[in-house]
Coordinates of C-alpha atoms and ligand atoms in Angstrom, one line a residue:
X1 CA 207.3 26.1 71.4
X2 CA 207.0 24.2 74.7
X3 CA 203.6 22.9 75.7
X4 CA 201.9 24.1 78.8
X5 CA 198.9 22.5 80.5
X6 CA 196.9 25.5 81.6
X7 CA 194.3 25.9 84.3
X8 CA 190.7 26.9 83.5
X9 CA 189.4 23.5 82.3
X10 CA 185.7 23.0 82.1
X11 CA 183.8 22.3 85.3
X12 CA 180.4 20.6 85.8
X13 CA 177.4 21.6 87.8
X14 CA 175.6 18.4 88.8
X15 CA 173.2 18.1 91.7
X16 CA 175.0 17.6 95.0
X17 CA 174.0 14.4 96.8
X18 CA 173.2 15.1 100.5
X19 CA 175.6 12.4 101.5
X20 CA 178.5 14.2 99.8
X21 CA 177.5 17.7 101.0
X22 CA 180.4 17.9 103.5
X23 CA 182.9 17.3 100.7
X24 CA 181.4 20.1 98.6
X25 CA 181.0 22.5 101.5
X26 CA 184.8 22.1 102.2
X27 CA 185.6 22.4 98.5
X28 CA 183.8 25.7 98.5
X29 CA 186.3 26.9 101.2
X30 CA 189.2 25.6 99.1
X31 CA 189.7 22.7 101.6
X32 CA 190.0 19.0 100.7
X33 CA 188.3 16.6 103.1
X34 CA 188.3 12.8 102.7
X35 CA 185.6 10.4 103.7
X36 CA 187.0 8.3 106.5
X37 CA 185.5 5.0 107.7
X38 CA 185.7 4.7 111.5
X39 CA 185.5 0.9 111.7
X40 CA 188.1 0.4 108.9
X41 CA 190.2 3.3 110.3
X42 CA 191.1 4.5 106.8
X43 CA 190.0 7.1 104.3
X44 CA 188.6 6.2 100.9
X45 CA 187.9 7.8 97.6
X46 CA 185.6 8.9 95.9
X47 CA 183.2 10.7 98.4
X48 CA 180.0 8.7 99.0
X49 CA 177.8 7.9 101.9
X50 CA 179.2 4.4 102.6
X51 CA 182.6 2.7 102.9
X52 CA 183.5 0.7 99.7
X53 CA 185.4 -1.8 101.9
X54 CA 182.9 -2.7 104.6
X55 CA 179.7 -1.1 103.3
X56 CA 179.3 0.8 106.6
X57 CA 178.1 4.3 107.0
X58 CA 179.9 5.2 110.2
X59 CA 181.9 7.9 108.5
X60 CA 183.6 11.2 109.3
X61 CA 185.3 13.8 107.1
X62 CA 189.0 14.2 107.7
X63 CA 191.0 17.2 106.6
X64 CA 193.8 16.6 104.0
X65 CA 196.7 18.9 103.1
X66 CA 196.0 17.9 99.5
X67 CA 199.6 16.8 98.9
X68 CA 200.3 13.8 96.7
X69 CA 202.3 12.1 94.0
X70 CA 201.5 11.5 90.3
X71 CA 201.3 7.7 89.8
X72 CA 200.5 7.9 86.1
X73 CA 199.1 10.3 83.6
X74 CA 197.8 10.8 80.1
X75 CA 197.9 13.9 77.9
X76 CA 194.6 14.2 76.2
X77 CA 194.9 15.7 72.7
X78 CA 191.4 15.1 71.3
X79 CA 188.2 15.6 73.3
X80 CA 184.5 16.3 72.7
X81 CA 182.0 18.8 73.9
X82 CA 183.1 21.5 76.3
X83 CA 186.5 19.8 76.5
X84 CA 187.3 20.0 72.8
X85 CA 188.7 23.5 73.1
X86 CA 190.7 22.6 76.3
X87 CA 193.2 20.2 74.6
X88 CA 195.9 19.4 75.4
X89 CA 195.1 18.7 79.0
X90 CA 196.4 16.1 81.5
X91 CA 194.4 13.4 83.2
X92 CA 196.3 11.7 86.0
X93 CA 196.1 9.3 88.9
X94 CA 197.4 11.0 92.0
X95 CA 198.0 9.2 95.3
X96 CA 197.5 11.5 98.2
X97 CA 199.8 11.2 101.2
X98 CA 196.7 10.1 103.1
X99 CA 196.8 6.9 101.0
X100 CA 193.9 7.3 98.6
X101 CA 194.2 7.5 94.8
X102 CA 192.3 10.3 93.0
X103 CA 191.7 10.7 89.2
X104 CA 192.1 14.3 88.4
X105 CA 193.5 16.9 86.0
X106 CA 197.0 18.3 86.5
X107 CA 196.9 22.1 85.7
X108 CA 199.4 25.0 85.6
X109 CA 202.1 22.6 84.6
X110 CA 204.7 22.9 81.8
X111 CA 205.0 19.7 79.8
X112 CA 208.6 19.4 80.8
X113 CA 207.7 19.1 84.5
X114 CA 205.0 16.5 84.0
X115 CA 206.3 13.1 85.3
X116 CA 205.5 10.0 87.3
X117 CA 206.6 10.9 90.8
X118 CA 205.8 14.6 90.4
X119 CA 204.8 16.1 93.8
X120 CA 201.4 17.9 93.5
X121 CA 199.0 19.9 95.6
X122 CA 195.2 20.1 95.5
X123 CA 193.5 23.1 94.1
X124 CA 189.8 23.7 93.3
X125 CA 188.7 25.3 90.0
X126 CA 185.4 26.3 88.6
X127 CA 184.8 27.9 85.2
X128 CA 181.4 29.4 86.1
X129 CA 180.0 30.7 89.4
X130 CA 177.2 28.1 89.4
X131 CA 179.6 25.2 88.7
X132 CA 181.0 23.0 91.5
X133 CA 184.6 23.5 92.6
X134 CA 186.5 20.7 90.9
X135 CA 189.5 19.1 92.5
X136 CA 192.6 19.4 90.4
X137 CA 196.3 19.3 91.1
X138 CA 199.3 21.7 90.5
X139 CA 203.0 20.9 90.7
X140 CA 204.7 21.8 94.0
X141 CA 208.4 22.3 94.7
X142 CA 209.0 20.9 98.2
X143 CA 212.3 21.5 100.0
X144 CA 214.6 18.5 100.4
X145 CA 214.1 16.8 103.7
X146 CA 216.6 18.2 106.2
X147 CA 217.3 21.3 104.2
X148 CA 217.3 24.5 106.2
Ligands
ZN1 ZN1 184.8 0.6 106.3

């Protein structure tokens, strides 16, 4: 039987820091926004109230289409707590087209499709209504450039 990495992984419900409220508000709408440092002119990850490069707090939140590429991944087959019943699942590093690298789960993915270089798109999942919407990625099939 072929392995399949299903959606519906556990989601957390931590307190939301006021500095990251714009990220979570967008996630509630199913939209991915990235913190963007105005002096550096670049986005960064993860969301926080200051730029990890220059330490500044002159930030805005820029919309992302959520598209990216799998850089590397690991299939987790043993886990504890709420995750114990979710194995096997995939933890990956995804570099968004906007240039930031995100650690996240890949879901809704047959094992045979999982690969470095796989094109993925952001989705938000939550297991319980009171949980936060967690950023995850699903495989996408994109048309070849120039195809009609
Ligand atoms: Zn900066």
